[in-house]
Coordinates of C-alpha atoms in Angstrom, one line a residue:
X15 CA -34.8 -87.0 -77.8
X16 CA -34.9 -90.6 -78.0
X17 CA -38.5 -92.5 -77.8
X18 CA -39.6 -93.9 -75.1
X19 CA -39.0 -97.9 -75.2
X20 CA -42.1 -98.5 -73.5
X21 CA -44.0 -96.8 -76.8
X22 CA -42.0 -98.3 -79.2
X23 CA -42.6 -102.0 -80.6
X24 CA -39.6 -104.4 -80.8
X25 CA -38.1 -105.1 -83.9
X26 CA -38.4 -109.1 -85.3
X27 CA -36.1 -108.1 -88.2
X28 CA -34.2 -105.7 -90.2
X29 CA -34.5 -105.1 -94.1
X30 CA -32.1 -103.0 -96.5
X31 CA -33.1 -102.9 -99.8
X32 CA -31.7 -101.6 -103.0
X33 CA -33.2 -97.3 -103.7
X34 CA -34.5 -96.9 -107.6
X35 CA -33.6 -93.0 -107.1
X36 CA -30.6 -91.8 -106.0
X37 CA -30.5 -89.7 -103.7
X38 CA -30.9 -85.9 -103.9
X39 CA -28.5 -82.8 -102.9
X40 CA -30.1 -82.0 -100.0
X41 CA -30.6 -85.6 -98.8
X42 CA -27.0 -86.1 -99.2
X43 CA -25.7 -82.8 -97.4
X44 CA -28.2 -83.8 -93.7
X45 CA -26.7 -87.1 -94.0
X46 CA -23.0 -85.5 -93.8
X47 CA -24.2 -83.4 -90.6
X48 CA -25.4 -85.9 -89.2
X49 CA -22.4 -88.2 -89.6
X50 CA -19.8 -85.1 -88.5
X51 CA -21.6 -85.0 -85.3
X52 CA -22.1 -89.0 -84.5
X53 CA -19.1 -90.5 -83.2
X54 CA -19.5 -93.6 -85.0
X55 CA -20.3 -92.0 -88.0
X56 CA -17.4 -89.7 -88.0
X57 CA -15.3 -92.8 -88.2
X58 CA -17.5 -93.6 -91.3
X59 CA -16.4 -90.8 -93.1
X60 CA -12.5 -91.3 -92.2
X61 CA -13.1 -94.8 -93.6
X62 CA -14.7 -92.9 -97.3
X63 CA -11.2 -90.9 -96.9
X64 CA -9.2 -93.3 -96.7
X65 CA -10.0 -94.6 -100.3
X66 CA -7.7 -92.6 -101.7
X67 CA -5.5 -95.7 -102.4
X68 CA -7.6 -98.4 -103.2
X69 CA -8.4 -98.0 -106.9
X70 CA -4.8 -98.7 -107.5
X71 CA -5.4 -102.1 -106.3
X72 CA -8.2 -102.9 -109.1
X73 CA -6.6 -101.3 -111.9
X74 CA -3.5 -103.6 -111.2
X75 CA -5.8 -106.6 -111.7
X76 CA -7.0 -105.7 -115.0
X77 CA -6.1 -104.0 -117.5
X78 CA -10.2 -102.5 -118.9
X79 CA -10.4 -101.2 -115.3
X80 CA -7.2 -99.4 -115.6
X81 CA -8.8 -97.7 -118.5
X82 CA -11.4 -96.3 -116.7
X83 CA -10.3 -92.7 -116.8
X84 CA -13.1 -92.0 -114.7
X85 CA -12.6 -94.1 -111.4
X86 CA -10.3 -91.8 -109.8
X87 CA -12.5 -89.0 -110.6
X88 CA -15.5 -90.9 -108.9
X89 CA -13.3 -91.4 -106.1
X90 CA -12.4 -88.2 -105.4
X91 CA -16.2 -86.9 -105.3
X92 CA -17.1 -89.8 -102.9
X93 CA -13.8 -88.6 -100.8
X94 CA -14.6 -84.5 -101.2
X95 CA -18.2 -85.3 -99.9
X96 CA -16.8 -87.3 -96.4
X97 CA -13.9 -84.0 -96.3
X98 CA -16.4 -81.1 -96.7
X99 CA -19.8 -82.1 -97.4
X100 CA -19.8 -81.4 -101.0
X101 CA -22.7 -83.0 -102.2
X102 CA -23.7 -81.6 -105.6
X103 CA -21.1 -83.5 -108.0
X104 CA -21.9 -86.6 -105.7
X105 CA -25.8 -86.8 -106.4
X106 CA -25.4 -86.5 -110.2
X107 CA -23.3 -89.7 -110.5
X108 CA -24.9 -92.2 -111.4
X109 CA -22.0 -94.7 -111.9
X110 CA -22.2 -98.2 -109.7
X111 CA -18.2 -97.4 -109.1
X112 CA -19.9 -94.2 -106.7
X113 CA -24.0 -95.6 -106.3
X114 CA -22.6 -99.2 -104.8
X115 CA -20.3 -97.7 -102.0
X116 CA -23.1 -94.7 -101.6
X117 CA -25.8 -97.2 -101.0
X118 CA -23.6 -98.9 -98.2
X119 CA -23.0 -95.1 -96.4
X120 CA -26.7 -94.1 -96.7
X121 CA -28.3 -97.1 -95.0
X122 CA -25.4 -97.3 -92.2
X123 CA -25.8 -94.1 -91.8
X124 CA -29.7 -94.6 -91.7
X125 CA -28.9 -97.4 -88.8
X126 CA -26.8 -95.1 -86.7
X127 CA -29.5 -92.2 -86.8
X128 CA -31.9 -95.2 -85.9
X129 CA -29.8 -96.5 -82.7
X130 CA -29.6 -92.6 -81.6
X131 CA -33.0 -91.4 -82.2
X132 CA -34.1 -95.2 -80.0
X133 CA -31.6 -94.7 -77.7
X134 CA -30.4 -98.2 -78.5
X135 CA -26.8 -100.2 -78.8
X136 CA -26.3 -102.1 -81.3
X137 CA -26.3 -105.4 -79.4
X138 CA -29.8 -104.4 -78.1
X139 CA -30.8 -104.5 -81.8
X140 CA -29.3 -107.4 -82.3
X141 CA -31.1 -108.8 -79.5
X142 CA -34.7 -108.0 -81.1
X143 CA -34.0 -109.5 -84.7
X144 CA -32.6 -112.7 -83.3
X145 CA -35.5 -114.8 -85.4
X146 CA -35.8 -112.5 -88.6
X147 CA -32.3 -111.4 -88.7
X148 CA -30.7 -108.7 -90.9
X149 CA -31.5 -108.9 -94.8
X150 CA -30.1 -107.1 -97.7
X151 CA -32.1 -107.0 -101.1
X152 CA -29.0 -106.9 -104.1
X153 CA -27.3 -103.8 -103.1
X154 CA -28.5 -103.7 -99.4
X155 CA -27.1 -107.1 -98.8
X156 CA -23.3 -105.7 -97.8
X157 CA -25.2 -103.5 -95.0
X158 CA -27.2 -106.4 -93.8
X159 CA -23.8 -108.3 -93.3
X160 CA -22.0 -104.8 -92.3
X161 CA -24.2 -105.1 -89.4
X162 CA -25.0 -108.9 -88.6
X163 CA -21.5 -109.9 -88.1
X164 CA -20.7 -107.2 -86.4
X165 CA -20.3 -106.9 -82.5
X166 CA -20.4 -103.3 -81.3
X167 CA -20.9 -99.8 -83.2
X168 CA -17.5 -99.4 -83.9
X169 CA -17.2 -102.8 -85.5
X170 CA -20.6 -102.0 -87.6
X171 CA -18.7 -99.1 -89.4
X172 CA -15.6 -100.7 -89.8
X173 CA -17.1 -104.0 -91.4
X174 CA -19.1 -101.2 -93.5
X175 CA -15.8 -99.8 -94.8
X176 CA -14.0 -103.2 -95.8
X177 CA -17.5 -103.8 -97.8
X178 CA -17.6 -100.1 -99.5
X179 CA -14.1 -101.1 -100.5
X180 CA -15.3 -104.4 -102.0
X181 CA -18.4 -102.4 -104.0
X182 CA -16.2 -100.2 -105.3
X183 CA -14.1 -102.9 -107.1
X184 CA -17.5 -104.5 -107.6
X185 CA -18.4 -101.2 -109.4
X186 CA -15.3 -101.1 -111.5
X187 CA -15.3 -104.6 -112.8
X188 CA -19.2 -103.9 -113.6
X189 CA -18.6 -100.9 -115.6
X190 CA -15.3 -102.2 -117.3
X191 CA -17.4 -105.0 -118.3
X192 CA -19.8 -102.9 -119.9
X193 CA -20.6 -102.7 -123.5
X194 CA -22.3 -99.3 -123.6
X195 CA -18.9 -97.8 -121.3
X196 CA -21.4 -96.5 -118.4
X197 CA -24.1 -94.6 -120.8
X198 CA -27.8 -95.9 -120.4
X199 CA -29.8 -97.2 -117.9
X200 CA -28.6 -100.8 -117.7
X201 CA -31.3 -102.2 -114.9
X202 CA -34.8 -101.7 -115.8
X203 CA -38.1 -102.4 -113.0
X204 CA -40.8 -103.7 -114.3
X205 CA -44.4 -104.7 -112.8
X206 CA -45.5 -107.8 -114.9
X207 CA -49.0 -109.0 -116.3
X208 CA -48.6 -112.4 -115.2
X209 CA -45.6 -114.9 -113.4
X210 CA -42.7 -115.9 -115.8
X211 CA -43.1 -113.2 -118.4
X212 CA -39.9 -111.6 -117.3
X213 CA -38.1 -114.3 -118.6
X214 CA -40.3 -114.5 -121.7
X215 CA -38.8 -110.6 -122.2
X216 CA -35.5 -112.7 -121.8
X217 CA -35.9 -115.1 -124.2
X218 CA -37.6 -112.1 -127.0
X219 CA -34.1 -109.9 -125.7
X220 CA -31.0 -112.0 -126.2
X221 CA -28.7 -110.3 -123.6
X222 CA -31.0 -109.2 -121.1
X223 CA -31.4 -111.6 -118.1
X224 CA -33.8 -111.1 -115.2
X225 CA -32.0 -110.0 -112.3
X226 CA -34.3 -109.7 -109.1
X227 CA -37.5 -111.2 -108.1
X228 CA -39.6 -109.0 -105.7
X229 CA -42.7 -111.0 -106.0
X230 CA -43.6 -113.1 -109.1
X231 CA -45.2 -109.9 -111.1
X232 CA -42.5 -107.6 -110.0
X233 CA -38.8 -108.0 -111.9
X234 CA -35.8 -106.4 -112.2
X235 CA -33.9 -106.5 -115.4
X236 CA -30.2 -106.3 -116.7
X237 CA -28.6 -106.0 -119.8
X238 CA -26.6 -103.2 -121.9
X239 CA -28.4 -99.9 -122.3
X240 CA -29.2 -100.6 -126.1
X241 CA -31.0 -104.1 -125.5
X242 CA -32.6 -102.8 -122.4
X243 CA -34.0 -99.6 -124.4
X244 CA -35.8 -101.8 -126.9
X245 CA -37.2 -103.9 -123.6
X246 CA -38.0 -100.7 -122.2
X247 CA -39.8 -99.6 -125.4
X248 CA -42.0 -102.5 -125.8
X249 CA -43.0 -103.3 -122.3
X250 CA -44.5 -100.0 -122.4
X251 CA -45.8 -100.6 -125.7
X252 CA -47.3 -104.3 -123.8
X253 CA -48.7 -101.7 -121.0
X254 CA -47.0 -102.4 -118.5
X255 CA -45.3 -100.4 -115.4
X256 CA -41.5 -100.3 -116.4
X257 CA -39.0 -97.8 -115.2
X258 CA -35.3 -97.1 -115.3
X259 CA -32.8 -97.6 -112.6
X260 CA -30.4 -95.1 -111.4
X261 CA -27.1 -97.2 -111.5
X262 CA -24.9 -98.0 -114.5
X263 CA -22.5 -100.8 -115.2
X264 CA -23.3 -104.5 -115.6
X265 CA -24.3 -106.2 -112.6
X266 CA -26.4 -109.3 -111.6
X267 CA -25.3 -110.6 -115.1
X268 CA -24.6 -114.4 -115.4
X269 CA -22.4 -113.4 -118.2
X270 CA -20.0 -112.2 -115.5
X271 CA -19.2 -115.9 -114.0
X272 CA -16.1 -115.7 -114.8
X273 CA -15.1 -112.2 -113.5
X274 CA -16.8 -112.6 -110.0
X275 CA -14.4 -115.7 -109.7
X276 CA -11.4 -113.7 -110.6
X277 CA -12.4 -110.3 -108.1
X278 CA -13.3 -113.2 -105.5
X279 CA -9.7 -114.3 -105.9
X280 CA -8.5 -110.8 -105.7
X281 CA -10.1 -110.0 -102.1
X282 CA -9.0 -113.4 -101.0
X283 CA -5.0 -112.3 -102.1
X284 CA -6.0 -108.6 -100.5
X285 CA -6.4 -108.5 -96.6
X286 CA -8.1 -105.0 -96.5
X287 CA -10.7 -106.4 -98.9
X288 CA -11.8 -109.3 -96.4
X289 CA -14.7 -109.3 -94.3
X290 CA -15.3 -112.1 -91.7
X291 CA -16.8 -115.3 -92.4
X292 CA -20.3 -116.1 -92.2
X293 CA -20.0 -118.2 -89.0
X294 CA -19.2 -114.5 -87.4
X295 CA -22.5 -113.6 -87.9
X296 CA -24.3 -112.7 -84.8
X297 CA -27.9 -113.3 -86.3
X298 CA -29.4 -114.6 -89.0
X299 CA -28.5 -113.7 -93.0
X300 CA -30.1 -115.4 -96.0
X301 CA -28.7 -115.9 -99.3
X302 CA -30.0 -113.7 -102.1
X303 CA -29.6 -116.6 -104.6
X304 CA -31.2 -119.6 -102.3
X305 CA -33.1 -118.3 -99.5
X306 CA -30.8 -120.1 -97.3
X307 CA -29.1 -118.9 -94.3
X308 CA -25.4 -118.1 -94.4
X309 CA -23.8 -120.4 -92.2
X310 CA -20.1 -120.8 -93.8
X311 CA -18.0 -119.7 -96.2
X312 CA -17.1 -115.9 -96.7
X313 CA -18.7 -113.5 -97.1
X314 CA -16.7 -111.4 -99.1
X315 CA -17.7 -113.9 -101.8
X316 CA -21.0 -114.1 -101.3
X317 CA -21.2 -110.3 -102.1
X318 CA -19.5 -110.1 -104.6
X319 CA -20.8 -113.4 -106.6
X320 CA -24.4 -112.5 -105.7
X321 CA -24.7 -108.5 -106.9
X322 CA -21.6 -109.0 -109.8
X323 CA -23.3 -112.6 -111.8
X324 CA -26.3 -113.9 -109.8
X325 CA -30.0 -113.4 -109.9
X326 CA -31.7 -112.1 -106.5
X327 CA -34.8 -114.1 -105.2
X328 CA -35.7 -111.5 -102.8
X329 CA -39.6 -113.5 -102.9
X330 CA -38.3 -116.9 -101.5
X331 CA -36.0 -115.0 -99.2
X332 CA -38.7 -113.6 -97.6
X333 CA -40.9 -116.2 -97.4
X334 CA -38.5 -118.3 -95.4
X335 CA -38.1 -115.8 -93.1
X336 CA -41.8 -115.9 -92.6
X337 CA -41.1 -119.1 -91.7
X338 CA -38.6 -118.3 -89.1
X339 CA -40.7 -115.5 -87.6
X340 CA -43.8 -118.0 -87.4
X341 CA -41.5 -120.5 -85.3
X342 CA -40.5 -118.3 -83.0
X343 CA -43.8 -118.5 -81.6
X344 CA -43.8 -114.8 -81.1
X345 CA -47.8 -113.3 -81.2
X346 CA -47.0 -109.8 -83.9
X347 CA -44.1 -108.5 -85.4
X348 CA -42.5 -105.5 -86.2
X349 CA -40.1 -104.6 -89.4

């Protein structure tokens, strides 16, 4: 039964923020029921089905993608889980080629179970964050933009499947681009002693780069599963609070300039992999990379830019939406 609205606080803005654990069996098997019985979220699923295709289209691009004997496999377990609910094989992959797209299903489907358990439309939402708007952390970006630019329920999930598309290639160049070939933890978490020694761990770690700021003592970091071992090693060693990410392939790496521009070019030649420009956005969205609202441009490329070869400032994101929330005169707010 949904909640009252008289007991229930109004929303100033929406968050959706990358998971460090992936999800479990049993997580991922409710999730399916609960999509299979939402009518919104049944379309959701026939989106995940009809993947079946689309690795063709990256594996045509490039050559170290079309070597990766293990994309269609990845595929397939994302596809069985949307056909039957098979959730076993899906929670033990740890790939970004499966935990990009996964991440995009779980928080959608964590928005529509939202909407029905408030009793809410999804222009009502809209309504409330007008001033905070809908932000994504790294990963939880494409959802935040799934949902901004989008202007019914229908729309949300169908903007949500042109972005799992786009994470899957994201996925694919990541891990083709990856050294180790998808073994290791390549993102490490780390809670710092002081401001700036992430990027002190940079310059001691040639090939690791600091991918994320949460708050200056709390740092995400990239690199190939070797380097990020040692880092891993010594920060404990240093005493500090460091743990491994599940999600392989190399993302949020500078060292992928070059490849962003090339998928960026790819989505552009590729209508199915084309979300709507930013000026479609129905409420405020802030870029990862300068805490500045997305006002032009697409969208597409801002994904794929920001999670394949930028750093995240998640810290001066949300600071400036503090200051948007503090204008809009509004007496408390609700996340």
């Amino acid at each position: 039964m949904a909640m009252d609205r008289e007991e229930r606080h109004l929303l100033s803005a929406a968050f959706f923020c990358p998971q460090s654990r992936a999800p479990d069996e049993e997580y991922l098997a409710g999730l399916y029921s609960f999509l299979r019985q939402n009518q919104y979220g049944q379309i959701l699923l026939q989106e995940i089905l009809d993947l079946e295709n689309i690795w063709t289209i990256f594996e045509n691009a490039r050559d170290d993608v079309r070597a990766l004997s293990q994309g269609p496999v990845y595929i397939d377990i994302l596809r069985g889980w949307a056909a039957n609910g098979e959730s076993h094989r899906l929670s033990e992959v740890r790939s970004g080629i499966v935990a990009l797209p996964l991440l995009i299903i779980l928080q959608i489907g964590q928005y529509l179970r939202y909407l029905e358990f408030q009793g809410l439309a999804h222009q009502e939402f809209l309504a409330e964050i007008r001033h905070g708007g809908a932000q994504g952390y790294c990963g939880g970006l494409p959802p935040a933009i799934a949902l901004a630019c989008a202007r019914d329920e229908t729309e949300v999930v169908k903007n949500a499947g042109i972005a799992m598309r786009i994470l899957l290639g994201i996925g694919a160049y990541g891990e083709a681009a990856d050294e180790g070939n998808g073994t290791g933890t390549t993102t490490l978490a780390l809670r710092l002693k002081y401001e700036g020694q992430g990027d002190e761990f940079a310059r001691l770690f040639p090939g690791t780069h600091v991918s994320a700021i949460t708050d200056p003592k709390s740092v995400s970091m990239v690199g190939s599963a070797q380097k990020l071992e040692e880092v891993f090693n010594y920060a404990r060693a240093q005493g500090l609070q460091v743990q491994k990410m599940d999600i392989r392939g190399k993302v949020h790496n500078p060292e992928n300039k070059d490849l962003a521009i090339e998928l960026c070019q790819l989505c552009n030649e590729t209508p199915c992999l084309q979300l709507p420009e930013a000026s479609a956005l129905q409420v405020p969205v802030r870029s990862n990379r300068s805490g500045e609202k997305l006002l032009h441009g697409s969208l597409t490329e801002e994904i794929v830019t920001t999670i394949l070869a930028s750093r995240c400032d998640w810290y001066v994101l949300l600071n400036k939406v503090a200051e948007d929330l503090a204008a809009s005169k509004q007496p408390a707010h609700t996340l």
